[in-house]
């Protein structure tokens, strides 16, 4: 039976018997993706682990950490494999891992799970030297007529973006998304911005051709 950790917070319950494990995630996807029941089962597994990973916890000192419970170990493994897509490393790390370990997880997240989409703005398009991220995304959001395919596509991109930046020296817009698969799906697609079509390129895809 799980013991209550310091601070009066109850850990999440252990995974239910028979629920898909991240250790055989690829097999689950391959075996179940062809039928609706399998899709539902996989969706419930992802939903359950996402809830565990995103549950907020109070930060603990390195000397007052608690061990992870099996459900958290499952969520951490799924996240590290890319099977679980999160906006940030799992929240329970703040009370189960040291500060140095959490920094390492963050570096891993940024280096191996997040990905970048880039687009170059033509020289004839006037751009201010500095553009705030909110302004950049707001201008992008209204670049297409509402309810058109282009508008829907642009809104989908904005929803996936974690950070956006414009570099005046290179005239390049970069979008950071939380998942490499998402980034790759945008490779060579076009979006409208300031009256011109911009070609989106996944930096990971570009490196694969070098």
XYZ file of C-alpha atoms in Angstrom:
210
model
C 0.000 0.000 0.000
C 1.296 3.482 -0.862
C 2.367 5.601 2.063
C 1.400 9.235 2.288
C 4.402 11.440 1.358
C 5.573 14.342 3.559
C 3.433 17.456 3.376
C 0.068 15.709 3.544
C -0.273 15.195 -0.199
C -1.567 11.838 -1.388
C 0.272 10.431 -4.420
C -1.676 9.310 -7.480
C -2.910 5.739 -7.451
C -1.009 2.927 -9.109
C -1.902 2.100 -12.714
C -4.885 -0.174 -13.201
C -4.063 -3.788 -14.078
C -3.982 -4.399 -17.784
C -3.538 -0.747 -18.752
C -1.042 -0.170 -21.557
C 2.507 0.396 -20.343
C 4.978 2.805 -21.985
C 7.414 -0.077 -22.179
C 5.253 -1.685 -24.861
C 3.751 1.513 -26.251
C 4.903 0.897 -29.816
C 3.368 -2.583 -29.758
C 0.101 -1.159 -28.429
C -0.027 1.425 -31.212
C 0.752 -1.135 -33.895
C -1.716 -3.733 -32.605
C -4.578 -1.442 -31.636
C -4.525 1.429 -34.114
C -6.504 -0.530 -36.685
C -9.649 -0.889 -34.543
C -11.826 1.607 -32.708
C -11.604 -0.262 -29.403
C -7.818 -0.020 -29.537
C -7.972 3.714 -30.276
C -10.281 4.233 -27.290
C -8.009 2.206 -25.013
C -4.922 4.101 -26.123
C -6.717 7.432 -25.752
C -7.759 6.578 -22.190
C -4.187 5.557 -21.349
C -2.802 8.858 -22.655
C -5.530 10.834 -20.868
C -4.833 9.055 -17.561
C -1.077 9.616 -17.717
C -1.492 13.238 -18.813
C -3.659 13.903 -15.749
C -0.998 12.350 -13.511
C 1.836 14.291 -15.179
C 0.073 17.674 -15.083
C -1.228 17.478 -11.500
C 0.429 20.361 -9.580
C 2.730 19.625 -6.645
C 4.563 21.824 -4.148
C 8.309 22.113 -4.718
C 10.314 20.080 -2.188
C 13.860 20.685 -0.991
C 16.441 18.179 -2.184
C 16.548 16.761 1.369
C 12.772 16.267 1.576
C 11.965 14.406 -1.637
C 9.582 11.471 -1.917
C 9.889 8.420 -4.179
C 7.818 8.252 -7.328
C 4.866 5.875 -7.299
C 4.437 3.368 -10.164
C 1.872 5.543 -11.959
C 4.375 8.415 -12.051
C 7.166 6.147 -13.252
C 4.858 5.047 -16.069
C 4.036 8.659 -16.985
C 7.714 9.681 -16.894
C 8.733 6.800 -19.158
C 5.924 7.561 -21.611
C 6.913 11.235 -21.716
C 10.612 10.465 -22.230
C 9.705 8.145 -25.131
C 7.581 10.821 -26.771
C 4.384 8.813 -26.245
C 3.021 11.477 -23.897
C 3.052 15.057 -25.223
C 3.231 17.704 -22.473
C 3.798 21.456 -22.341
C 6.574 20.957 -19.757
C 8.313 18.120 -17.896
C 5.964 16.191 -15.555
C 4.920 18.316 -12.570
C 5.640 15.632 -9.970
C 9.373 15.995 -10.631
C 9.420 19.022 -8.283
C 8.841 16.794 -5.251
C 10.516 13.583 -6.409
C 13.790 14.735 -8.033
C 16.614 17.071 -7.066
C 17.000 20.517 -8.610
C 19.944 19.302 -10.731
C 17.895 16.367 -11.998
C 14.989 18.663 -12.887
C 17.336 20.902 -14.875
C 18.563 17.819 -16.736
C 14.976 16.811 -17.532
C 14.240 20.319 -18.806
C 17.341 20.247 -21.022
C 16.263 16.848 -22.346
C 12.778 18.205 -23.057
C 14.097 21.182 -25.015
C 16.741 19.186 -26.894
C 14.883 15.985 -27.751
C 11.115 16.483 -27.466
C 10.447 20.069 -28.503
C 11.039 21.057 -32.113
C 11.283 24.188 -34.249
C 9.401 25.342 -37.333
C 10.904 28.263 -39.257
C 9.738 30.606 -41.996
C 11.662 33.355 -43.799
C 9.895 36.658 -44.486
C 10.682 38.083 -47.962
C 12.766 41.299 -47.981
C 9.977 43.331 -49.605
C 7.638 42.772 -46.636
C 7.976 45.593 -44.111
C 8.664 44.373 -40.585
C 9.534 46.291 -37.406
C 12.911 45.535 -35.871
C 11.327 44.046 -32.764
C 7.995 42.216 -32.580
C 6.521 40.917 -29.330
C 5.429 37.293 -29.355
C 1.781 38.172 -28.628
C 1.773 40.713 -31.462
C 3.311 38.212 -33.865
C 0.728 35.539 -33.089
C -2.141 38.057 -33.126
C -1.149 39.257 -36.608
C -0.874 35.672 -37.762
C -4.331 34.863 -36.369
C -6.049 37.535 -38.495
C -4.039 36.957 -41.669
C -6.740 34.765 -43.246
C -10.501 35.215 -43.601
C -12.426 33.484 -40.841
C -13.687 29.939 -41.373
C -11.595 29.431 -44.506
C -9.262 26.401 -44.751
C -6.261 28.721 -44.408
C -7.687 30.333 -41.271
C -8.404 26.952 -39.681
C -4.887 25.758 -40.515
C -3.315 28.894 -39.032
C -5.372 28.594 -35.831
C -4.239 24.977 -35.489
C -0.620 26.089 -35.787
C -1.058 28.810 -33.151
C -2.594 26.297 -30.732
C 0.478 24.079 -31.054
C 3.035 26.878 -30.628
C 4.748 27.237 -27.246
C 6.995 30.139 -28.197
C 7.329 32.373 -31.249
C 10.112 34.770 -32.175
C 11.115 37.079 -35.018
C 14.797 37.727 -35.774
C 15.311 40.955 -37.711
C 18.870 40.029 -38.743
C 17.798 36.823 -40.501
C 14.178 37.894 -41.181
C 13.164 34.533 -39.836
C 10.155 33.625 -37.707
C 10.657 30.579 -35.504
C 7.890 28.634 -33.810
C 8.713 26.219 -30.990
C 6.230 23.358 -30.661
C 6.179 20.729 -27.941
C 6.406 17.684 -30.188
C 8.666 16.734 -33.112
C 5.866 14.833 -34.845
C 3.734 17.984 -34.825
C 6.629 20.021 -36.202
C 7.314 17.520 -38.976
C 3.638 17.575 -39.985
C 3.998 21.302 -40.814
C 7.073 20.834 -43.018
C 6.633 22.553 -46.414
C 3.115 23.780 -45.633
C 2.285 27.441 -46.299
C 0.609 30.060 -44.127
C -0.481 33.616 -44.858
C 1.256 36.487 -43.032
C 1.143 40.204 -43.855
C -0.279 39.518 -47.293
C 2.293 36.934 -48.399
C 2.558 33.166 -48.261
C 5.279 31.865 -45.958
C 6.756 28.395 -46.383
C 7.091 26.522 -43.081
C 10.132 24.292 -42.624
C 10.844 21.804 -39.850
C 14.467 22.256 -38.772
C 14.686 18.554 -37.907
C 13.538 17.618 -41.409
C 16.078 20.005 -42.917
C 18.920 18.489 -40.881
C 17.983 15.019 -42.118
C 18.840 16.112 -45.670
C 22.269 17.476 -44.748
